PDB file of C-alpha atoms in Angstrom:
ATOM      1  CA  MET A   4     102.840 -36.280  70.474  1.00 44.00           C
ATOM      2  CA  THR A   5     102.335 -39.138  67.982  1.00 48.00           C
ATOM      3  CA  GLN A   6     100.094 -36.841  65.952  1.00 53.00           C
ATOM      4  CA  TYR A   7     103.089 -34.818  64.777  1.00 67.00           C
ATOM      5  CA  ARG A   8     105.408 -37.592  63.648  1.00 84.00           C
ATOM      6  CA  ILE A   9     106.842 -36.924  60.211  1.00 93.00           C
ATOM      7  CA  PHE A  10     107.354 -39.919  57.935  1.00 97.00           C
ATOM      8  CA  ALA A  11     110.194 -39.296  55.489  1.00 96.00           C
ATOM      9  CA  SER A  12     109.143 -42.141  53.168  1.00 97.00           C
ATOM     10  CA  PRO A  13     106.119 -44.320  52.405  1.00 98.00           C
ATOM     11  CA  ASP A  14     108.073 -47.232  53.952  1.00 97.00           C
ATOM     12  CA  ASP A  15     108.453 -45.318  57.237  1.00 97.00           C
ATOM     13  CA  ALA A  16     104.721 -44.613  57.306  1.00 98.00           C
ATOM     14  CA  GLU A  17     103.900 -48.236  56.543  1.00 98.00           C
ATOM     15  CA  MET A  18     106.256 -49.555  59.198  1.00 98.00           C
ATOM     16  CA  ALA A  19     104.565 -47.277  61.757  1.00 98.00           C
ATOM     17  CA  PHE A  20     101.174 -48.577  60.595  1.00 98.00           C
ATOM     18  CA  TYR A  21     102.079 -52.234  61.194  1.00 98.00           C
ATOM     19  CA  GLN A  22     103.754 -51.403  64.505  1.00 97.00           C
ATOM     20  CA  ALA A  23     100.635 -49.559  65.685  1.00 97.00           C
ATOM     21  CA  VAL A  24      98.462 -52.543  64.683  1.00 97.00           C
ATOM     22  CA  ALA A  25     100.678 -54.957  66.636  1.00 96.00           C
ATOM     23  CA  GLU A  26     100.593 -52.640  69.685  1.00 96.00           C
ATOM     24  CA  ARG A  27      96.884 -51.753  69.370  1.00 97.00           C
ATOM     25  CA  ASP A  28      98.069 -48.132  69.462  1.00 97.00           C
ATOM     26  CA  LEU A  29      95.094 -46.204  68.071  1.00 97.00           C
ATOM     27  CA  ASP A  30      96.782 -42.773  68.230  1.00 97.00           C
ATOM     28  CA  GLY A  31      99.874 -44.199  66.558  1.00 97.00           C
ATOM     29  CA  LEU A  32      97.739 -45.796  63.847  1.00 97.00           C
ATOM     30  CA  MET A  33      95.746 -42.634  63.178  1.00 97.00           C
ATOM     31  CA  ALA A  34      98.968 -40.577  63.018  1.00 96.00           C
ATOM     32  CA  VAL A  35      99.882 -42.582  59.907  1.00 97.00           C
ATOM     33  CA  TRP A  36      96.661 -41.525  58.161  1.00 97.00           C
ATOM     34  CA  SER A  37      96.618 -38.136  56.457  1.00 96.00           C
ATOM     35  CA  ASP A  38      94.713 -35.283  58.046  1.00 91.00           C
ATOM     36  CA  GLU A  39      94.854 -33.242  54.831  1.00 83.00           C
ATOM     37  CA  GLU A  40      93.125 -35.679  52.491  1.00 82.00           C
ATOM     38  CA  ASP A  41      89.837 -37.498  52.260  1.00 91.00           C
ATOM     39  CA  LEU A  42      90.420 -41.084  53.440  1.00 97.00           C
ATOM     40  CA  LEU A  43      89.132 -44.566  52.603  1.00 98.00           C
ATOM     41  CA  CYS A  44      89.564 -47.897  54.379  1.00 98.00           C
ATOM     42  CA  VAL A  45      88.062 -51.124  53.017  1.00 98.00           C
ATOM     43  CA  HIS A  46      88.169 -53.999  55.514  1.00 97.00           C
ATOM     44  CA  PRO A  47      88.403 -57.705  54.551  1.00 96.00           C
ATOM     45  CA  THR A  48      84.706 -57.957  55.488  1.00 96.00           C
ATOM     46  CA  GLY A  49      83.889 -55.763  52.468  1.00 97.00           C
ATOM     47  CA  GLU A  50      82.930 -52.837  54.697  1.00 97.00           C
ATOM     48  CA  LEU A  51      84.022 -49.459  53.306  1.00 97.00           C
ATOM     49  CA  ILE A  52      84.874 -46.764  55.857  1.00 97.00           C
ATOM     50  CA  HIS A  53      85.105 -43.157  54.765  1.00 95.00           C
ATOM     51  CA  GLY A  54      86.827 -40.294  56.605  1.00 96.00           C
ATOM     52  CA  HIS A  55      89.219 -39.902  59.527  1.00 96.00           C
ATOM     53  CA  ASN A  56      86.701 -40.145  62.379  1.00 96.00           C
ATOM     54  CA  ALA A  57      84.882 -43.194  61.030  1.00 97.00           C
ATOM     55  CA  ILE A  58      88.209 -44.949  60.332  1.00 97.00           C
ATOM     56  CA  ARG A  59      89.369 -44.195  63.880  1.00 98.00           C
ATOM     57  CA  GLU A  60      86.143 -45.592  65.335  1.00 98.00           C
ATOM     58  CA  SER A  61      86.393 -48.685  63.166  1.00 98.00           C
ATOM     59  CA  TRP A  62      89.968 -49.453  64.299  1.00 98.00           C
ATOM     60  CA  ARG A  63      89.020 -48.670  67.919  1.00 98.00           C
ATOM     61  CA  MET A  64      86.473 -51.476  67.664  1.00 97.00           C
ATOM     62  CA  ILE A  65      88.973 -53.828  65.985  1.00 96.00           C
ATOM     63  CA  PHE A  66      91.601 -53.163  68.683  1.00 96.00           C
ATOM     64  CA  GLY A  67      88.938 -53.587  71.373  1.00 95.00           C
ATOM     65  CA  SER A  68      87.897 -57.009  70.163  1.00 93.00           C
ATOM     66  CA  SER A  69      91.119 -58.609  68.897  1.00 90.00           C
ATOM     67  CA  HIS A  70      94.896 -58.495  69.195  1.00 93.00           C
ATOM     68  CA  PHE A  71      96.894 -59.442  66.138  1.00 94.00           C
ATOM     69  CA  ARG A  72      99.958 -58.555  64.158  1.00 94.00           C
ATOM     70  CA  ALA A  73     100.305 -58.502  60.384  1.00 95.00           C
ATOM     71  CA  GLU A  74     103.421 -59.722  58.592  1.00 96.00           C
ATOM     72  CA  ALA A  75     103.501 -57.896  55.279  1.00 97.00           C
ATOM     73  CA  THR A  76     105.416 -58.832  52.146  1.00 97.00           C
ATOM     74  CA  GLN A  77     105.554 -56.203  49.430  1.00 96.00           C
ATOM     75  CA  LEU A  78     104.506 -57.715  46.119  1.00 96.00           C
ATOM     76  CA  MET A  79     104.647 -54.553  44.015  1.00 96.00           C
ATOM     77  CA  HIS A  80     104.912 -50.783  44.332  1.00 96.00           C
ATOM     78  CA  TRP A  81     104.464 -47.701  42.175  1.00 95.00           C
ATOM     79  CA  HIS A  82     106.068 -44.435  43.316  1.00 91.00           C
ATOM     80  CA  SER A  83     106.010 -40.839  42.134  1.00 93.00           C
ATOM     81  CA  THR A  84     107.209 -37.732  43.949  1.00 94.00           C
ATOM     82  CA  VAL A  85     103.871 -37.193  45.721  1.00 95.00           C
ATOM     83  CA  VAL A  86     101.974 -40.495  45.473  1.00 96.00           C
ATOM     84  CA  ALA A  87     103.146 -43.997  46.388  1.00 97.00           C
ATOM     85  CA  ILE A  88     101.238 -47.247  46.162  1.00 97.00           C
ATOM     86  CA  HIS A  89     102.270 -50.460  47.853  1.00 98.00           C
ATOM     87  CA  HIS A  90     100.602 -53.774  47.166  1.00 98.00           C
ATOM     88  CA  ASN A  91     101.299 -56.188  50.020  1.00 98.00           C
ATOM     89  CA  THR A  92     100.418 -59.695  51.040  1.00 97.00           C
ATOM     90  CA  GLU A  93      99.580 -59.731  54.761  1.00 97.00           C
ATOM     91  CA  VAL A  94      99.619 -62.836  56.946  1.00 96.00           C
ATOM     92  CA  LEU A  95      97.917 -62.314  60.323  1.00 94.00           C
ATOM     93  CA  PHE A  96      98.834 -63.854  63.671  1.00 95.00           C
ATOM     94  CA  VAL A  97      96.248 -63.594  66.441  1.00 92.00           C
ATOM     95  CA  GLY A  98      97.487 -63.101  70.018  1.00 89.00           C
ATOM     96  CA  ASP A  99     100.497 -65.317  70.769  1.00 89.00           C
ATOM     97  CA  ASP A 100      99.327 -68.031  68.398  1.00 91.00           C
ATOM     98  CA  ASN A 101     101.704 -68.866  65.558  1.00 91.00           C
ATOM     99  CA  THR A 102      98.935 -70.121  63.270  1.00 92.00           C
ATOM    100  CA  PRO A 103      98.903 -67.892  60.186  1.00 93.00           C
ATOM    101  CA  HIS A 104      95.591 -66.380  59.081  1.00 92.00           C
ATOM    102  CA  GLY A 105      94.747 -64.844  55.749  1.00 91.00           C
ATOM    103  CA  PRO A 106      96.573 -64.028  53.599  1.00 96.00           C
ATOM    104  CA  LEU A 107      95.124 -60.649  52.668  1.00 97.00           C
ATOM    105  CA  HIS A 108      95.698 -58.702  49.446  1.00 98.00           C
ATOM    106  CA  VAL A 109      96.351 -55.137  50.573  1.00 98.00           C
ATOM    107  CA  THR A 110      96.718 -51.914  48.600  1.00 98.00           C
ATOM    108  CA  HIS A 111      98.087 -48.926  50.558  1.00 98.00           C
ATOM    109  CA  ILE A 112      98.094 -45.462  48.990  1.00 98.00           C
ATOM    110  CA  PHE A 113     100.365 -42.795  50.477  1.00 98.00           C
ATOM    111  CA  MET A 114     100.491 -39.075  49.633  1.00 97.00           C
ATOM    112  CA  ARG A 115     103.330 -36.697  50.444  1.00 96.00           C
ATOM    113  CA  GLY A 116     102.010 -33.542  52.104  1.00 93.00           C
ATOM    114  CA  ALA A 117     103.226 -30.801  54.416  1.00 88.00           C
ATOM    115  CA  HIS A 118     103.756 -33.412  57.160  1.00 85.00           C
ATOM    116  CA  GLY A 119     105.599 -36.032  55.139  1.00 95.00           C
ATOM    117  CA  TRP A 120     104.135 -39.249  53.757  1.00 97.00           C
ATOM    118  CA  ARG A 121     100.717 -40.278  55.054  1.00 97.00           C
ATOM    119  CA  LEU A 122      98.234 -43.012  54.291  1.00 98.00           C
ATOM    120  CA  VAL A 123      95.094 -41.970  52.369  1.00 97.00           C
ATOM    121  CA  CYS A 124      93.649 -45.356  51.372  1.00 98.00           C
ATOM    122  CA  ARG A 125      93.881 -48.966  52.539  1.00 98.00           C
ATOM    123  CA  GLN A 126      92.009 -51.752  50.772  1.00 98.00           C
ATOM    124  CA  ALA A 127      92.360 -55.172  52.423  1.00 98.00           C
ATOM    125  CA  GLN A 128      90.788 -58.215  50.828  1.00 97.00           C
ATOM    126  CA  ALA A 129      90.800 -61.890  51.788  1.00 96.00           C
ATOM    127  CA  SER A 130      92.815 -64.020  49.394  1.00 96.00           C
ATOM    128  CA  SER A 131      91.398 -67.119  47.760  1.00 93.00           C
ATOM    129  CA  GLU A 132      94.564 -68.946  48.817  1.00 84.00           C
ATOM    130  CA  ILE A 133      94.244 -71.577  51.520  1.00 68.00           C
ATOM    131  CA  PRO A 134      95.073 -69.860  54.848  1.00 60.00           C
ATOM    132  CA  GLY A 135      98.605 -70.527  55.959  1.00 53.00           C
ATOM    133  CA  LEU A 136      99.570 -72.502  52.868  1.00 52.00           C
ATOM    134  CA  GLN A 137     102.539 -70.264  52.054  1.00 52.00           C
ATOM    135  CA  GLU A 138     103.676 -70.383  55.661  1.00 50.00           C
ATOM    136  CA  ARG A 139     103.438 -74.176  55.808  1.00 47.00           C
ATOM    137  CA  ALA A 140     105.244 -74.473  52.464  1.00 46.00           C
ATOM    138  CA  LYS A 141     108.025 -72.267  53.833  1.00 47.00           C
ATOM    139  CA  HIS A 142     108.420 -74.510  56.864  1.00 46.00           C
ATOM    140  CA  THR A 143     108.346 -77.642  54.741  1.00 43.00           C
ATOM    141  CA  LEU A 144     111.354 -76.404  52.774  1.00 41.00           C
ATOM    142  CA  HIS A 145     113.566 -76.315  55.867  1.00 37.00           C
TER     143      HIS A 145
ATOM    144  CA  MET B  14      94.868 -51.575  15.914  1.00 44.00           C
ATOM    145  CA  THR B  15      93.455 -51.352  19.451  1.00 47.00           C
ATOM    146  CA  GLN B  16      96.938 -52.086  20.818  1.00 53.00           C
ATOM    147  CA  TYR B  17      98.154 -48.618  19.861  1.00 67.00           C
ATOM    148  CA  ARG B  18      95.358 -46.476  21.288  1.00 84.00           C
ATOM    149  CA  ILE B  19      96.678 -43.570  23.333  1.00 93.00           C
ATOM    150  CA  PHE B  20      94.660 -42.546  26.384  1.00 97.00           C
ATOM    151  CA  ALA B  21      95.123 -38.857  27.148  1.00 96.00           C
ATOM    152  CA  SER B  22      93.762 -39.152  30.701  1.00 97.00           C
ATOM    153  CA  PRO B  23      93.088 -41.805  33.358  1.00 98.00           C
ATOM    154  CA  ASP B  24      89.360 -41.223  32.704  1.00 97.00           C
ATOM    155  CA  ASP B  25      89.786 -42.079  29.008  1.00 97.00           C
ATOM    156  CA  ALA B  26      91.604 -45.280  29.914  1.00 98.00           C
ATOM    157  CA  GLU B  27      88.947 -46.210  32.465  1.00 98.00           C
ATOM    158  CA  MET B  28      86.098 -45.535  30.048  1.00 98.00           C
ATOM    159  CA  ALA B  29      87.773 -47.830  27.494  1.00 98.00           C
ATOM    160  CA  PHE B  30      88.136 -50.476  30.212  1.00 98.00           C
ATOM    161  CA  TYR B  31      84.415 -50.498  31.042  1.00 98.00           C
ATOM    162  CA  GLN B  32      83.459 -50.399  27.357  1.00 97.00           C
ATOM    163  CA  ALA B  33      85.691 -53.397  26.641  1.00 97.00           C
ATOM    164  CA  VAL B  34      84.122 -55.300  29.563  1.00 97.00           C
ATOM    165  CA  ALA B  35      80.597 -54.592  28.268  1.00 96.00           C
ATOM    166  CA  GLU B  36      81.622 -55.680  24.756  1.00 96.00           C
ATOM    167  CA  ARG B  37      83.727 -58.671  25.883  1.00 97.00           C
ATOM    168  CA  ASP B  38      86.492 -57.133  23.778  1.00 97.00           C
ATOM    169  CA  LEU B  39      89.629 -58.851  25.079  1.00 97.00           C
ATOM    170  CA  ASP B  40      92.044 -56.924  22.830  1.00 97.00           C
ATOM    171  CA  GLY B  41      90.356 -53.649  23.780  1.00 97.00           C
ATOM    172  CA  LEU B  42      90.588 -54.546  27.458  1.00 97.00           C
ATOM    173  CA  MET B  43      94.242 -55.523  27.288  1.00 97.00           C
ATOM    174  CA  ALA B  44      95.061 -52.311  25.383  1.00 96.00           C
ATOM    175  CA  VAL B  45      94.071 -50.413  28.531  1.00 97.00           C
ATOM    176  CA  TRP B  46      96.656 -52.301  30.609  1.00 97.00           C
ATOM    177  CA  SER B  47     100.237 -51.064  30.509  1.00 96.00           C
ATOM    178  CA  ASP B  48     102.824 -53.015  28.565  1.00 91.00           C
ATOM    179  CA  GLU B  49     105.676 -51.139  30.243  1.00 83.00           C
ATOM    180  CA  GLU B  50     104.908 -51.982  33.864  1.00 83.00           C
ATOM    181  CA  ASP B  51     104.458 -55.046  36.001  1.00 91.00           C
ATOM    182  CA  LEU B  52     100.700 -55.614  36.451  1.00 97.00           C
ATOM    183  CA  LEU B  53      98.340 -56.884  39.143  1.00 98.00           C
ATOM    184  CA  CYS B  54      94.660 -57.805  39.038  1.00 98.00           C
ATOM    185  CA  VAL B  55      92.771 -58.995  42.123  1.00 98.00           C
ATOM    186  CA  HIS B  56      89.346 -60.452  41.313  1.00 97.00           C
ATOM    187  CA  PRO B  57      86.336 -60.365  43.697  1.00 96.00           C
ATOM    188  CA  THR B  58      86.987 -64.085  44.308  1.00 96.00           C
ATOM    189  CA  GLY B  59      90.214 -63.122  46.091  1.00 97.00           C
ATOM    190  CA  GLU B  60      92.345 -64.516  43.275  1.00 97.00           C
ATOM    191  CA  LEU B  61      95.446 -62.443  42.522  1.00 97.00           C
ATOM    192  CA  ILE B  62      96.667 -62.431  38.925  1.00 97.00           C
ATOM    193  CA  HIS B  63     100.157 -61.204  38.121  1.00 95.00           C
ATOM    194  CA  GLY B  64     101.466 -60.084  34.715  1.00 96.00           C
ATOM    195  CA  HIS B  65     100.041 -59.227  31.309  1.00 96.00           C
ATOM    196  CA  ASN B  66      99.673 -62.780  29.933  1.00 96.00           C
ATOM    197  CA  ALA B  67      98.036 -64.224  33.051  1.00 97.00           C
ATOM    198  CA  ILE B  68      95.643 -61.241  33.258  1.00 98.00           C
ATOM    199  CA  ARG B  69      94.708 -61.696  29.607  1.00 98.00           C
ATOM    200  CA  GLU B  70      94.036 -65.410  30.132  1.00 98.00           C
ATOM    201  CA  SER B  71      91.962 -64.670  33.236  1.00 98.00           C
ATOM    202  CA  TRP B  72      89.735 -62.151  31.410  1.00 98.00           C
ATOM    203  CA  ARG B  73      89.476 -64.486  28.415  1.00 98.00           C
ATOM    204  CA  MET B  74      87.931 -67.045  30.750  1.00 97.00           C
ATOM    205  CA  ILE B  75      85.625 -64.437  32.337  1.00 96.00           C
ATOM    206  CA  PHE B  76      84.430 -63.231  28.912  1.00 96.00           C
ATOM    207  CA  GLY B  77      83.986 -66.845  27.797  1.00 95.00           C
ATOM    208  CA  SER B  78      81.732 -67.737  30.711  1.00 93.00           C
ATOM    209  CA  SER B  79      79.717 -64.565  31.359  1.00 90.00           C
ATOM    210  CA  HIS B  80      78.481 -61.366  29.773  1.00 93.00           C
ATOM    211  CA  PHE B  81      78.042 -58.363  32.004  1.00 93.00           C
ATOM    212  CA  ARG B  82      78.520 -54.646  32.167  1.00 94.00           C
ATOM    213  CA  ALA B  83      79.734 -52.619  35.136  1.00 95.00           C
ATOM    214  CA  GLU B  84      78.269 -49.248  36.097  1.00 96.00           C
ATOM    215  CA  ALA B  85      81.000 -47.411  37.973  1.00 97.00           C
ATOM    216  CA  THR B  86      80.632 -44.464  40.327  1.00 97.00           C
ATOM    217  CA  GLN B  87      83.839 -42.734  41.332  1.00 97.00           C
ATOM    218  CA  LEU B  88      83.986 -42.362  45.096  1.00 96.00           C
ATOM    219  CA  MET B  89      87.438 -40.839  45.369  1.00 96.00           C
ATOM    220  CA  HIS B  90      90.571 -40.183  43.323  1.00 96.00           C
ATOM    221  CA  TRP B  91      94.171 -39.155  43.858  1.00 95.00           C
ATOM    222  CA  HIS B  92      96.119 -37.772  40.905  1.00 91.00           C
ATOM    223  CA  SER B  93      99.722 -36.753  40.289  1.00 93.00           C
ATOM    224  CA  THR B  94     101.445 -36.038  36.988  1.00 94.00           C
ATOM    225  CA  VAL B  95     102.398 -39.685  36.427  1.00 95.00           C
ATOM    226  CA  VAL B  96     100.196 -41.750  38.764  1.00 96.00           C
ATOM    227  CA  ALA B  97      96.429 -41.663  39.173  1.00 97.00           C
ATOM    228  CA  ILE B  98      94.265 -43.722  41.490  1.00 97.00           C
ATOM    229  CA  HIS B  99      90.511 -44.053  41.176  1.00 98.00           C
ATOM    230  CA  HIS B 100      88.372 -45.703  43.815  1.00 98.00           C
ATOM    231  CA  ASN B 101      85.041 -46.737  42.301  1.00 98.00           C
ATOM    232  CA  THR B 102      81.882 -48.497  43.337  1.00 97.00           C
ATOM    233  CA  GLU B 103      80.834 -50.915  40.585  1.00 97.00           C
ATOM    234  CA  VAL B 104      77.348 -52.325  40.153  1.00 96.00           C
ATOM    235  CA  LEU B 105      77.201 -55.278  37.738  1.00 94.00           C
ATOM    236  CA  PHE B 106      74.395 -56.197  35.354  1.00 95.00           C
ATOM    237  CA  VAL B 107      74.509 -59.689  33.856  1.00 92.00           C
ATOM    238  CA  GLY B 108      73.302 -60.138  30.254  1.00 89.00           C
ATOM    239  CA  ASP B 109      70.128 -58.151  29.583  1.00 89.00           C
ATOM    240  CA  ASP B 110      68.926 -58.515  33.159  1.00 91.00           C
ATOM    241  CA  ASN B 111      68.397 -55.255  35.045  1.00 91.00           C
ATOM    242  CA  THR B 112      68.968 -56.862  38.453  1.00 92.00           C
ATOM    243  CA  PRO B 113      71.994 -55.155  40.005  1.00 92.00           C
ATOM    244  CA  HIS B 114      74.776 -57.353  41.393  1.00 92.00           C
ATOM    245  CA  GLY B 115      77.570 -56.356  43.722  1.00 91.00           C
ATOM    246  CA  PRO B 116      78.439 -53.671  44.514  1.00 96.00           C
ATOM    247  CA  LEU B 117      82.202 -54.035  44.264  1.00 97.00           C
ATOM    248  CA  HIS B 118      84.839 -51.787  45.837  1.00 98.00           C
ATOM    249  CA  VAL B 119      87.387 -51.192  43.075  1.00 98.00           C
ATOM    250  CA  THR B 120      90.784 -49.504  43.131  1.00 98.00           C
ATOM    251  CA  HIS B 121      92.292 -48.725  39.709  1.00 98.00           C
ATOM    252  CA  ILE B 122      95.881 -47.503  39.440  1.00 98.00           C
ATOM    253  CA  PHE B 123      96.974 -45.776  36.230  1.00 98.00           C
ATOM    254  CA  MET B 124     100.489 -44.725  35.204  1.00 97.00           C
ATOM    255  CA  ARG B 125     101.384 -42.244  32.498  1.00 96.00           C
ATOM    256  CA  GLY B 126     104.032 -43.663  30.164  1.00 93.00           C
ATOM    257  CA  ALA B 127     105.257 -43.204  26.610  1.00 88.00           C
ATOM    258  CA  HIS B 128     101.843 -44.363  25.336  1.00 86.00           C
ATOM    259  CA  GLY B 129      99.614 -42.240  27.537  1.00 95.00           C
ATOM    260  CA  TRP B 130      97.739 -43.395  30.636  1.00 97.00           C
ATOM    261  CA  ARG B 131      97.508 -47.131  31.207  1.00 97.00           C
ATOM    262  CA  LEU B 132      96.168 -49.397  33.927  1.00 98.00           C
ATOM    263  CA  VAL B 133      98.765 -51.135  36.120  1.00 97.00           C
ATOM    264  CA  CYS B 134      96.604 -52.469  38.951  1.00 98.00           C
ATOM    265  CA  ARG B 135      92.951 -53.336  39.538  1.00 98.00           C
ATOM    266  CA  GLN B 136      91.700 -54.605  42.894  1.00 98.00           C
ATOM    267  CA  ALA B 137      88.009 -55.545  42.947  1.00 98.00           C
ATOM    268  CA  GLN B 138      86.385 -56.672  46.188  1.00 97.00           C
ATOM    269  CA  ALA B 139      82.816 -57.636  47.028  1.00 96.00           C
ATOM    270  CA  SER B 140      81.117 -55.100  49.264  1.00 96.00           C
ATOM    271  CA  SER B 141      79.381 -56.060  52.492  1.00 93.00           C
ATOM    272  CA  GLU B 142      76.399 -53.969  51.335  1.00 84.00           C
ATOM    273  CA  ILE B 143      73.232 -55.803  50.423  1.00 69.00           C
ATOM    274  CA  PRO B 144      73.324 -56.341  46.634  1.00 60.00           C
ATOM    275  CA  GLY B 145      71.259 -53.805  44.746  1.00 52.00           C
ATOM    276  CA  LEU B 146      70.294 -51.811  47.813  1.00 52.00           C
ATOM    277  CA  GLN B 147      71.662 -48.532  46.417  1.00 52.00           C
ATOM    278  CA  GLU B 148      69.994 -49.182  43.093  1.00 49.00           C
ATOM    279  CA  ARG B 149      66.638 -49.916  44.715  1.00 47.00           C
ATOM    280  CA  ALA B 150      66.974 -46.852  46.926  1.00 46.00           C
ATOM    281  CA  LYS B 151      67.629 -44.761  43.826  1.00 47.00           C
ATOM    282  CA  HIS B 152      64.457 -46.041  42.183  1.00 46.00           C
ATOM    283  CA  THR B 153      62.426 -45.550  45.344  1.00 43.00           C
ATOM    284  CA  LEU B 154      63.304 -41.860  45.364  1.00 40.00           C
ATOM    285  CA  HIS B 155      61.612 -41.248  42.023  1.00 37.00           C
TER     286      HIS B 155
END
C-alpha cells in the first residue's frame, strides 16, 4: 500500500525518502517519487538516470550491493505553492560503521500534485570537502 | 548598468548567464544572480560556494584563469509562477578549441522577484559519460 501514501509537505516526502534508503525499502523509496512527472536522478558517480523505471532499477542495484543511511542537513530551501527545492548536505554511514562518508551536495525538487508532494529530481554530488571532516570537528568540540 | 537588467523569463536569465560566461563578463554574470535571496553555487570540483560575494569571487577566479563557453541543452524543466528549475546538459569549449569537454549535469534554480527572474542556485556536476561522445556521435550522423 506504500504506493498510495500522501505526503502533506516536502519535508514529509523527504523524511520518507531517507527512511526508505536506511531500510533498503525499494517500494517505499519509489512511492516518494512522482508518478505524474518526468523524473531525473543524478548519482554521485555522475550517472544520470531518467524516468521512473530506470530510477527504480538503479536503486534496486544500489540496495542490492550496499546498506547505508544518509544523515541530511538542510542548507537552503526555496518553496512555492507547487514546487519546493531543498539543498542538503548528506553524510553517509555504511552498515553499522560510524565512519562518516561523503559529504554529498544534494538538490531535491518536489512538486505538489494530486497525491501530495512527490520527488521529481535528485542530484547528488560528491563534495570536495575531506570526508568526515565536519563530523570529526563536531566531536572535537565536545 | 548591467546590474539593473530585468529578465522577463527564466530563459532570458539563463541566456544572459551563458553569454556572460562566454564573454567573461563578471558584472553581467552577477546581474543574473538574485540580490534578494540567499545563493548557492556548486562547481564541478565539488566545491560549494555560498552567498553573492563568495560566488562573485569564485567566478572572478574562474574567468581569470580560463576562457570557455558552455553549450547547454535543456533536458527537463519544472516551472511555477515564482520558481523555475532547468536541468541542462552543458558541453564546454575552451578558448577557440572545438574539442568538447564535459558534459556537465547542471541544475539551475530561478526565482521571480521584484526585478524579474534571477538565479538563486546552480549545481554543476561532471557526468560519467565519456567526454565529447555525444558531440562526436552528432558529427558521425552527418
